[in-house]
């Protein structure tokens, strides 16, 4: 009988404690492949703050007239939190309907309240009238439906006495007090909670830190080691003071395609490359824009400024055309239901994706950047031209070193289109009317 040769993963799990294990496993497998394929995810900002229709955490960190609630009132919200209509499977079904291929859930926002049953604090979901571990219910539903799930985790923690002197109002010391002698205890707490999240909820595809300012104080290297010792394939973003696996522009798109080694400047959205630069594959830096559908990450019944489904579809295309992922946020209501305006838009995106997802999922940035009226994505032998401004009967696509195309067609129907290609310019005969009211996709196949 042949001896059982342990698999690579079994070997690494055996030596998981050794610092080499994660690097070994990651070195060999392209652990980012699923993420590059997914392109579109659902962000979920949810906690007792949804009861008050205020933004998550900020009303106690930077009190404002927009969210008039005292720290005492905010901290009392968990006592009334009981989302009896929460149905984790319904969240997953909605994400699938939108063609979102991963979900990222706020396990702990800056307020320090844990939406998971942590053994290291009483300020948690299982100590509310709801009693159940919402992160666990969502993880279970995701695993049953084959939906990758990631966890948002805030290093800033207004509730933990080793993060800040909690005798003071959070507005006075919300950035934390790392020089206090107790600070190491907070880092221990963070590591313990990260290990809970990565050992009790099945596969966690990514950890989405949200470190705010002076992130080096959170010892990112230590937290990375802890995460990878538990799950070596887990991706980690760039918000705990080290670059991590992907960049996270928030509520905006980088002006060009991000590249490794160049800092993304949030002020002017500059990627440090020349405009419309098309990087070599090995230069490309993974990135993800996260965005709200209105203006608030949390549920806010007073925020009616919803982006239209056309705006959201076009943002998804814009992001994909520069090689990025789009993490679109929902803030569930206090009863556990995702509000109709969000559902409507996600389903509208899903309808467009029903016809065009081949040009988004598994794609990367296209060869034509900065064109007026259209965007491009690429996948294998196909270049997809996403037309925003319909050109009448002729579409011109020009760029240096375009491949020689053998066919042109409408993606959603497969209808062949006449085209000519000469000196780096492709001229396609298109119908007089745009076939799709939001974005029409034309496939050029080489
Ligand atoms: O303060 C948070 C905010 O509530 C939200 O979680 C976003 C999502 O990326 N991050 C921080 C603001 O940059």
Coordinates of C-alpha atoms and ligand atoms in Angstrom, one line a residue:
X1 CA 0.0 0.0 0.0
X2 CA 1.6 3.3 -1.0
X3 CA 2.4 5.7 1.8
X4 CA 0.1 8.8 2.0
X5 CA 2.1 11.7 0.8
X6 CA 0.8 14.8 2.5
X7 CA -0.4 17.5 0.1
X8 CA 1.3 20.9 -0.1
X9 CA -1.5 22.4 1.9
X10 CA -1.3 19.6 4.5
X11 CA 2.4 20.1 4.8
X12 CA 2.1 23.8 5.2
X13 CA -0.7 23.4 7.8
X14 CA 1.6 21.1 9.7
X15 CA 4.3 23.8 9.7
X16 CA 1.8 26.7 9.7
X17 CA 3.4 28.2 12.8
X18 CA 6.7 28.5 10.9
X19 CA 7.2 32.0 9.3
X20 CA 8.1 30.4 6.0
X21 CA 4.9 28.5 5.5
X22 CA 2.6 31.2 4.2
X23 CA 5.3 32.6 1.9
X24 CA 5.9 29.1 0.5
X25 CA 2.3 28.5 -0.2
X26 CA 1.7 31.9 -1.6
X27 CA 4.8 31.8 -3.7
X28 CA 3.7 28.9 -5.7
X29 CA -0.1 29.3 -6.1
X30 CA -1.5 32.4 -7.6
X31 CA -3.6 33.1 -4.5
X32 CA -5.0 36.2 -6.2
X33 CA -6.6 34.4 -9.2
X34 CA -10.1 34.2 -7.7
X35 CA -10.0 37.9 -6.9
X36 CA -8.8 38.9 -10.3
X37 CA -11.7 36.9 -11.8
X38 CA -14.4 38.1 -9.4
X39 CA -14.1 41.9 -10.2
X40 CA -17.4 42.8 -8.4
X41 CA -18.1 42.4 -4.7
X42 CA -20.7 43.4 -2.1
X43 CA -19.5 45.5 0.9
X44 CA -21.8 45.3 3.9
X45 CA -21.7 47.9 6.6
X46 CA -24.0 46.8 9.4
X47 CA -24.3 47.2 13.2
X48 CA -26.5 48.7 15.9
X49 CA -25.8 52.2 14.4
X50 CA -28.4 51.3 11.7
X51 CA -31.1 51.8 14.4
X52 CA -30.3 55.6 14.5
X53 CA -29.7 56.2 10.7
X54 CA -26.3 57.5 11.5
X55 CA -22.9 56.8 9.9
X56 CA -20.9 53.9 11.4
X57 CA -18.7 55.1 14.3
X58 CA -18.0 58.7 13.1
X59 CA -20.8 60.4 15.1
X60 CA -18.8 59.5 18.3
X61 CA -15.4 60.2 16.8
X62 CA -16.2 63.5 15.1
X63 CA -19.7 64.6 16.3
X64 CA -21.6 66.6 13.7
X65 CA -25.0 68.2 13.2
X66 CA -25.6 65.7 10.3
X67 CA -25.7 62.8 12.8
X68 CA -27.0 64.3 16.1
X69 CA -26.5 61.5 18.6
X70 CA -24.5 61.6 21.8
X71 CA -21.8 59.0 22.6
X72 CA -23.9 57.7 25.4
X73 CA -26.9 57.3 23.1
X74 CA -24.7 55.7 20.4
X75 CA -23.2 53.2 22.8
X76 CA -26.6 52.2 24.1
X77 CA -27.9 51.2 20.7
X78 CA -26.9 47.5 21.0
X79 CA -29.4 47.1 23.8
X80 CA -32.2 47.6 21.2
X81 CA -30.6 45.8 18.3
X82 CA -32.8 42.9 17.1
X83 CA -32.8 42.4 13.3
X84 CA -35.5 39.8 13.4
X85 CA -36.0 39.9 9.6
X86 CA -32.3 39.2 8.8
X87 CA -32.0 36.3 6.3
X88 CA -28.3 35.7 5.5
X89 CA -29.3 33.6 2.4
X90 CA -31.3 36.6 1.1
X91 CA -28.1 38.7 1.3
X92 CA -26.2 36.1 -0.7
X93 CA -29.0 35.7 -3.2
X94 CA -29.1 39.5 -3.8
X95 CA -25.3 39.5 -4.3
X96 CA -25.5 36.6 -6.8
X97 CA -28.4 38.4 -8.6
X98 CA -26.1 41.4 -9.1
X99 CA -23.2 39.0 -10.2
X100 CA -21.2 40.1 -7.2
X101 CA -18.7 37.3 -6.6
X102 CA -17.5 38.0 -3.1
X103 CA -18.9 39.7 0.0
X104 CA -17.0 41.7 2.6
X105 CA -18.7 42.1 6.0
X106 CA -18.0 44.6 8.9
X107 CA -17.1 42.3 11.8
X108 CA -15.9 45.2 13.8
X109 CA -16.1 48.9 12.8
X110 CA -14.2 51.7 14.6
X111 CA -16.8 51.8 17.4
X112 CA -15.4 48.5 18.5
X113 CA -18.8 46.7 18.5
X114 CA -18.3 43.1 17.3
X115 CA -20.8 41.6 14.9
X116 CA -19.3 38.2 15.8
X117 CA -19.3 36.2 19.0
X118 CA -15.8 37.2 20.2
X119 CA -14.6 35.6 23.5
X120 CA -12.6 38.7 24.2
X121 CA -15.3 41.3 24.7
X122 CA -18.9 41.7 26.0
X123 CA -19.5 44.5 23.4
X124 CA -20.8 42.1 20.8
X125 CA -23.9 40.9 18.9
X126 CA -24.5 37.9 21.1
X127 CA -25.1 40.3 24.0
X128 CA -28.0 42.1 22.2
X129 CA -31.7 41.0 22.0
X130 CA -30.8 39.3 18.7
X131 CA -28.3 37.0 20.5
X132 CA -27.1 35.3 17.3
X133 CA -23.6 35.6 15.7
X134 CA -24.4 37.5 12.5
X135 CA -20.9 37.1 11.0
X136 CA -21.3 33.3 11.6
X137 CA -24.7 33.2 10.0
X138 CA -23.5 35.1 7.0
X139 CA -20.4 33.0 6.6
X140 CA -22.5 29.8 6.8
X141 CA -24.8 31.1 4.1
X142 CA -21.9 32.1 1.9
X143 CA -20.1 28.8 2.2
X144 CA -23.3 26.9 1.4
X145 CA -23.8 29.0 -1.7
X146 CA -20.2 28.9 -2.8
X147 CA -19.9 32.7 -2.3
X148 CA -16.4 33.8 -1.1
X149 CA -16.6 35.9 2.1
X150 CA -14.1 38.3 3.5
X151 CA -14.1 40.3 6.8
X152 CA -13.7 44.0 7.3
X153 CA -11.9 44.6 10.6
X154 CA -11.2 48.0 12.1
X155 CA -7.9 48.4 13.9
X156 CA -9.2 51.7 15.5
X157 CA -11.5 50.6 18.4
X158 CA -13.3 53.2 20.5
X159 CA -14.5 50.6 23.0
X160 CA -11.2 49.1 24.0
X161 CA -9.5 50.7 27.0
X162 CA -6.0 49.8 25.7
X163 CA -6.7 51.5 22.4
X164 CA -7.6 54.8 24.1
X165 CA -8.4 56.1 27.5
X166 CA -12.2 55.4 27.5
X167 CA -12.7 57.8 30.4
X168 CA -12.5 60.5 27.8
X169 CA -15.0 61.1 25.1
X170 CA -14.0 59.4 21.8
X171 CA -13.8 62.7 20.1
X172 CA -10.8 63.5 22.2
X173 CA -8.6 60.5 21.4
X174 CA -10.3 58.6 18.5
X175 CA -6.9 58.1 16.8
X176 CA -5.8 55.9 19.7
X177 CA -3.0 56.4 22.3
X178 CA -0.2 54.1 21.2
X179 CA 2.3 55.7 23.7
X180 CA 0.3 54.5 26.7
X181 CA 1.9 51.5 28.5
X182 CA -1.2 49.4 27.9
X183 CA -1.1 49.7 24.1
X184 CA 0.6 46.3 23.6
X185 CA -2.5 44.8 25.2
X186 CA -4.6 46.3 22.5
X187 CA -2.4 44.7 19.8
X188 CA -2.8 41.4 21.6
X189 CA -6.6 41.8 21.5
X190 CA -6.5 42.6 17.8
X191 CA -4.4 39.4 17.1
X192 CA -6.7 37.3 19.3
X193 CA -9.8 38.5 17.4
X194 CA -8.2 38.0 14.0
X195 CA -7.4 34.5 15.0
X196 CA -11.0 34.0 16.0
X197 CA -12.2 35.3 12.7
X198 CA -9.8 33.0 10.8
X199 CA -10.4 29.8 12.7
X200 CA -14.1 29.8 13.5
X201 CA -15.9 30.9 10.3
X202 CA -14.4 28.6 7.5
X203 CA -12.5 30.0 4.6
X204 CA -12.0 33.7 4.8
X205 CA -10.9 35.0 1.4
X206 CA -9.7 38.4 2.6
X207 CA -9.2 40.6 5.5
X208 CA -10.2 44.2 4.9
X209 CA -8.4 46.4 7.4
X210 CA -9.5 50.0 7.9
X211 CA -6.7 51.6 9.9
X212 CA -7.4 55.3 9.2
X213 CA -4.4 57.3 10.2
X214 CA -0.8 56.5 11.3
X215 CA -1.5 52.8 10.6
X216 CA 2.1 51.7 11.5
X217 CA 1.0 51.8 15.2
X218 CA -1.0 48.6 14.6
X219 CA 2.1 46.4 13.8
X220 CA 0.8 45.3 10.4
X221 CA 3.6 42.7 10.0
X222 CA 2.5 40.9 13.1
X223 CA -1.2 40.9 12.1
X224 CA -0.3 39.7 8.6
X225 CA 1.7 36.8 10.2
X226 CA -1.2 35.9 12.4
X227 CA -3.7 35.9 9.5
X228 CA -1.4 33.8 7.2
X229 CA -0.6 31.4 9.9
X230 CA -4.3 30.6 10.1
X231 CA -5.2 30.8 6.4
X232 CA -2.2 31.2 4.1
X233 CA -4.4 32.1 1.1
X234 CA -6.3 35.0 2.7
X235 CA -5.7 38.3 0.9
X236 CA -5.0 41.4 2.9
X237 CA -5.6 45.0 1.8
X238 CA -3.3 48.0 2.2
X239 CA -4.9 49.6 5.3
X240 CA -2.8 48.4 8.2
X241 CA 0.4 50.3 7.3
X242 CA 1.9 47.9 4.8
X243 CA 1.1 47.5 1.0
X244 CA -0.7 44.2 1.3
X245 CA -2.2 42.5 -1.7
X246 CA -4.4 45.3 -3.1
X247 CA -4.9 49.1 -3.1
X248 CA -8.2 50.5 -1.8
X249 CA -9.3 53.8 -3.3
X250 CA -12.5 54.9 -1.6
X251 CA -15.4 56.5 -3.4
X252 CA -13.2 57.3 -6.4
X253 CA -11.3 55.7 -9.3
X254 CA -7.6 56.1 -9.9
X255 CA -6.9 58.4 -12.8
X256 CA -5.0 55.7 -14.6
X257 CA -4.1 52.0 -14.1
X258 CA -2.2 51.6 -10.7
X259 CA 1.3 50.0 -11.0
X260 CA 3.5 48.4 -8.4
X261 CA 5.9 50.6 -6.5
X262 CA 4.0 53.8 -7.3
X263 CA 1.9 55.3 -4.5
X264 CA -1.8 56.0 -5.3
X265 CA -2.2 59.7 -4.3
X266 CA -5.8 60.0 -3.1
X267 CA -5.8 63.9 -3.3
X268 CA -5.5 64.0 -7.1
X269 CA -6.1 60.3 -7.8
X270 CA -2.7 60.2 -9.4
X271 CA -1.1 56.7 -9.9
X272 CA 2.3 58.2 -10.6
X273 CA 2.3 57.0 -14.3
X274 CA 1.8 58.9 -17.5
X275 CA -1.9 59.4 -18.4
X276 CA -3.5 56.4 -20.1
X277 CA -0.4 54.3 -19.6
X278 CA -1.1 50.6 -20.3
X279 CA 1.2 48.6 -17.9
X280 CA 2.9 45.3 -18.6
X281 CA 1.0 42.5 -16.7
X282 CA 3.9 42.2 -14.2
X283 CA 3.7 45.9 -13.4
X284 CA 0.0 45.9 -12.5
X285 CA -1.0 46.6 -8.9
X286 CA -4.2 44.9 -7.8
X287 CA -6.7 47.5 -6.7
X288 CA -10.4 47.8 -5.6
X289 CA -12.6 50.9 -5.5
X290 CA -15.2 50.7 -2.6
X291 CA -18.3 52.9 -3.0
X292 CA -21.6 53.6 -1.5
X293 CA -24.9 53.7 -3.5
X294 CA -25.9 56.9 -1.7
X295 CA -23.4 58.8 0.5
X296 CA -23.6 56.7 3.7
X297 CA -21.8 53.4 4.5
X298 CA -24.4 52.6 7.2
X299 CA -28.1 52.5 6.7
X300 CA -29.4 56.1 6.6
X301 CA -33.1 56.6 6.0
X302 CA -32.4 60.4 5.4
X303 CA -29.9 59.8 2.6
X304 CA -31.9 59.7 -0.6
X305 CA -29.1 60.7 -3.0
X306 CA -28.9 57.3 -4.7
X307 CA -26.6 56.8 -7.7
X308 CA -28.7 55.6 -10.7
X309 CA -28.2 52.0 -12.0
X310 CA -26.7 53.5 -15.2
X311 CA -24.1 55.4 -13.1
X312 CA -23.3 52.2 -11.2
X313 CA -23.1 50.1 -14.3
X314 CA -20.8 52.6 -15.9
X315 CA -18.7 52.8 -12.7
X316 CA -18.3 49.0 -12.8
X317 CA -17.2 49.3 -16.4
X318 CA -14.8 52.2 -15.6
X319 CA -13.2 50.2 -12.8
X320 CA -12.9 47.0 -14.8
X321 CA -11.5 48.9 -17.8
X322 CA -8.5 49.9 -15.5
X323 CA -8.2 46.4 -14.2
X324 CA -9.8 47.1 -10.8
X325 CA -12.4 45.4 -8.6
X326 CA -15.6 47.2 -7.6
X327 CA -16.8 46.7 -4.0
X328 CA -20.3 48.2 -3.9
X329 CA -21.7 48.8 -0.5
X330 CA -25.1 48.1 1.2
X331 CA -26.0 49.3 4.7
X332 CA -28.8 47.0 5.9
X333 CA -31.8 48.4 7.8
X334 CA -32.0 47.7 11.6
X335 CA -34.6 45.0 10.9
X336 CA -32.1 43.1 8.8
X337 CA -33.6 43.9 5.3
X338 CA -31.6 45.6 2.6
X339 CA -33.6 48.7 1.5
X340 CA -35.6 48.5 -1.8
X341 CA -33.6 51.3 -3.5
X342 CA -30.4 49.3 -3.0
X343 CA -32.0 46.0 -4.1
X344 CA -33.5 47.7 -7.2
X345 CA -30.1 49.0 -8.3
X346 CA -28.2 45.8 -7.6
X347 CA -30.8 43.8 -9.6
X348 CA -30.6 46.3 -12.5
X349 CA -26.8 45.9 -12.5
X350 CA -27.4 42.1 -12.5
X351 CA -29.7 42.4 -15.5
X352 CA -27.0 44.2 -17.4
X353 CA -24.4 41.6 -16.2
X354 CA -26.7 38.7 -17.3
X355 CA -26.0 39.9 -20.9
X356 CA -22.5 41.3 -20.5
X357 CA -20.7 39.6 -17.6
X358 CA -18.2 37.9 -20.0
X359 CA -16.7 41.4 -20.6
X360 CA -16.3 42.0 -16.8
X361 CA -15.6 38.7 -14.9
X362 CA -12.2 37.4 -15.5
X363 CA -11.3 40.5 -17.6
X364 CA -8.4 42.9 -17.1
X365 CA -7.6 46.4 -18.3
X366 CA -8.1 46.9 -22.0
X367 CA -5.5 48.1 -24.6
X368 CA -7.3 51.4 -25.2
X369 CA -7.3 53.8 -22.3
X370 CA -8.6 57.3 -22.2
X371 CA -10.8 57.0 -25.3
X372 CA -13.8 59.4 -25.6
X373 CA -17.1 57.6 -25.5
X374 CA -16.0 54.1 -24.7
X375 CA -13.9 51.9 -22.4
X376 CA -12.1 48.6 -23.1
X377 CA -11.5 45.5 -21.1
X378 CA -9.6 42.4 -22.3
X379 CA -9.9 38.7 -21.7
X380 CA -7.9 36.0 -23.7
X381 CA -8.4 36.7 -27.4
X382 CA -11.2 39.2 -26.9
X383 CA -11.1 43.0 -26.5
X384 CA -14.4 44.3 -25.3
X385 CA -15.4 47.8 -26.3
X386 CA -17.9 49.2 -23.8
X387 CA -19.7 52.0 -25.6
X388 CA -21.1 54.8 -23.4
X389 CA -21.7 57.5 -26.2
X390 CA -23.3 55.8 -29.2
X391 CA -21.4 57.0 -32.3
X392 CA -24.1 56.6 -34.9
X393 CA -23.3 53.9 -37.5
X394 CA -19.5 53.7 -37.2
X395 CA -17.3 53.1 -34.2
X396 CA -13.6 53.9 -34.4
X397 CA -11.2 52.1 -32.0
X398 CA -7.5 53.2 -32.3
X399 CA -4.4 52.3 -30.3
X400 CA -0.8 51.2 -30.8
X401 CA -0.2 47.5 -31.3
X402 CA -3.8 46.3 -31.3
X403 CA -3.9 42.6 -32.2
X404 CA -5.2 41.6 -35.7
X405 CA -8.9 40.9 -35.2
X406 CA -10.8 38.2 -37.0
X407 CA -14.3 39.2 -36.0
X408 CA -16.5 41.8 -34.5
X409 CA -19.9 41.2 -32.8
X410 CA -22.4 42.5 -30.4
X411 CA -21.7 40.7 -27.1
X412 CA -25.2 40.4 -25.8
X413 CA -26.7 38.9 -29.0
X414 CA -23.6 37.5 -30.8
X415 CA -24.7 39.5 -33.9
X416 CA -21.7 39.7 -36.3
X417 CA -20.6 43.2 -37.3
X418 CA -18.8 44.4 -40.4
X419 CA -15.4 45.9 -39.6
X420 CA -12.1 47.1 -41.2
X421 CA -8.7 47.2 -39.6
X422 CA -5.8 49.3 -40.9
X423 CA -2.7 50.9 -39.3
X424 CA -3.8 50.4 -35.7
X425 CA -7.4 51.6 -36.3
X426 CA -10.5 49.4 -36.3
X427 CA -13.7 50.8 -37.9
X428 CA -16.8 48.8 -36.9
X429 CA -20.2 49.2 -38.6
X430 CA -22.8 49.4 -35.8
X431 CA -26.6 49.7 -35.6
X432 CA -28.0 53.2 -35.8
X433 CA -29.5 52.9 -32.3
X434 CA -27.5 51.7 -29.2
X435 CA -28.8 48.2 -28.5
X436 CA -28.3 48.7 -24.7
X437 CA -29.6 51.8 -23.0
X438 CA -26.8 51.9 -20.4
X439 CA -23.7 50.4 -22.0
X440 CA -23.4 48.4 -25.3
X441 CA -20.5 46.0 -25.5
X442 CA -18.8 45.0 -28.8
X443 CA -16.5 42.0 -28.9
X444 CA -13.4 42.3 -31.1
X445 CA -11.8 38.8 -31.3
X446 CA -8.3 38.1 -32.6
Ligands
LIG1 O1 -14.4 55.3 8.4 C1 -14.5 54.3 7.5 C2 -15.9 54.3 6.8 O2 -16.9 54.2 7.8 C3 -16.0 53.2 5.9 O3 -15.9 51.9 6.6 C4 -14.9 53.3 4.8 C5 -15.0 52.1 3.9 O4 -13.8 52.0 3.3 N1 -13.6 53.4 5.5 C6 -13.4 54.4 6.4 C7 -13.3 55.8 5.8 O5 -12.2 55.8 5.0

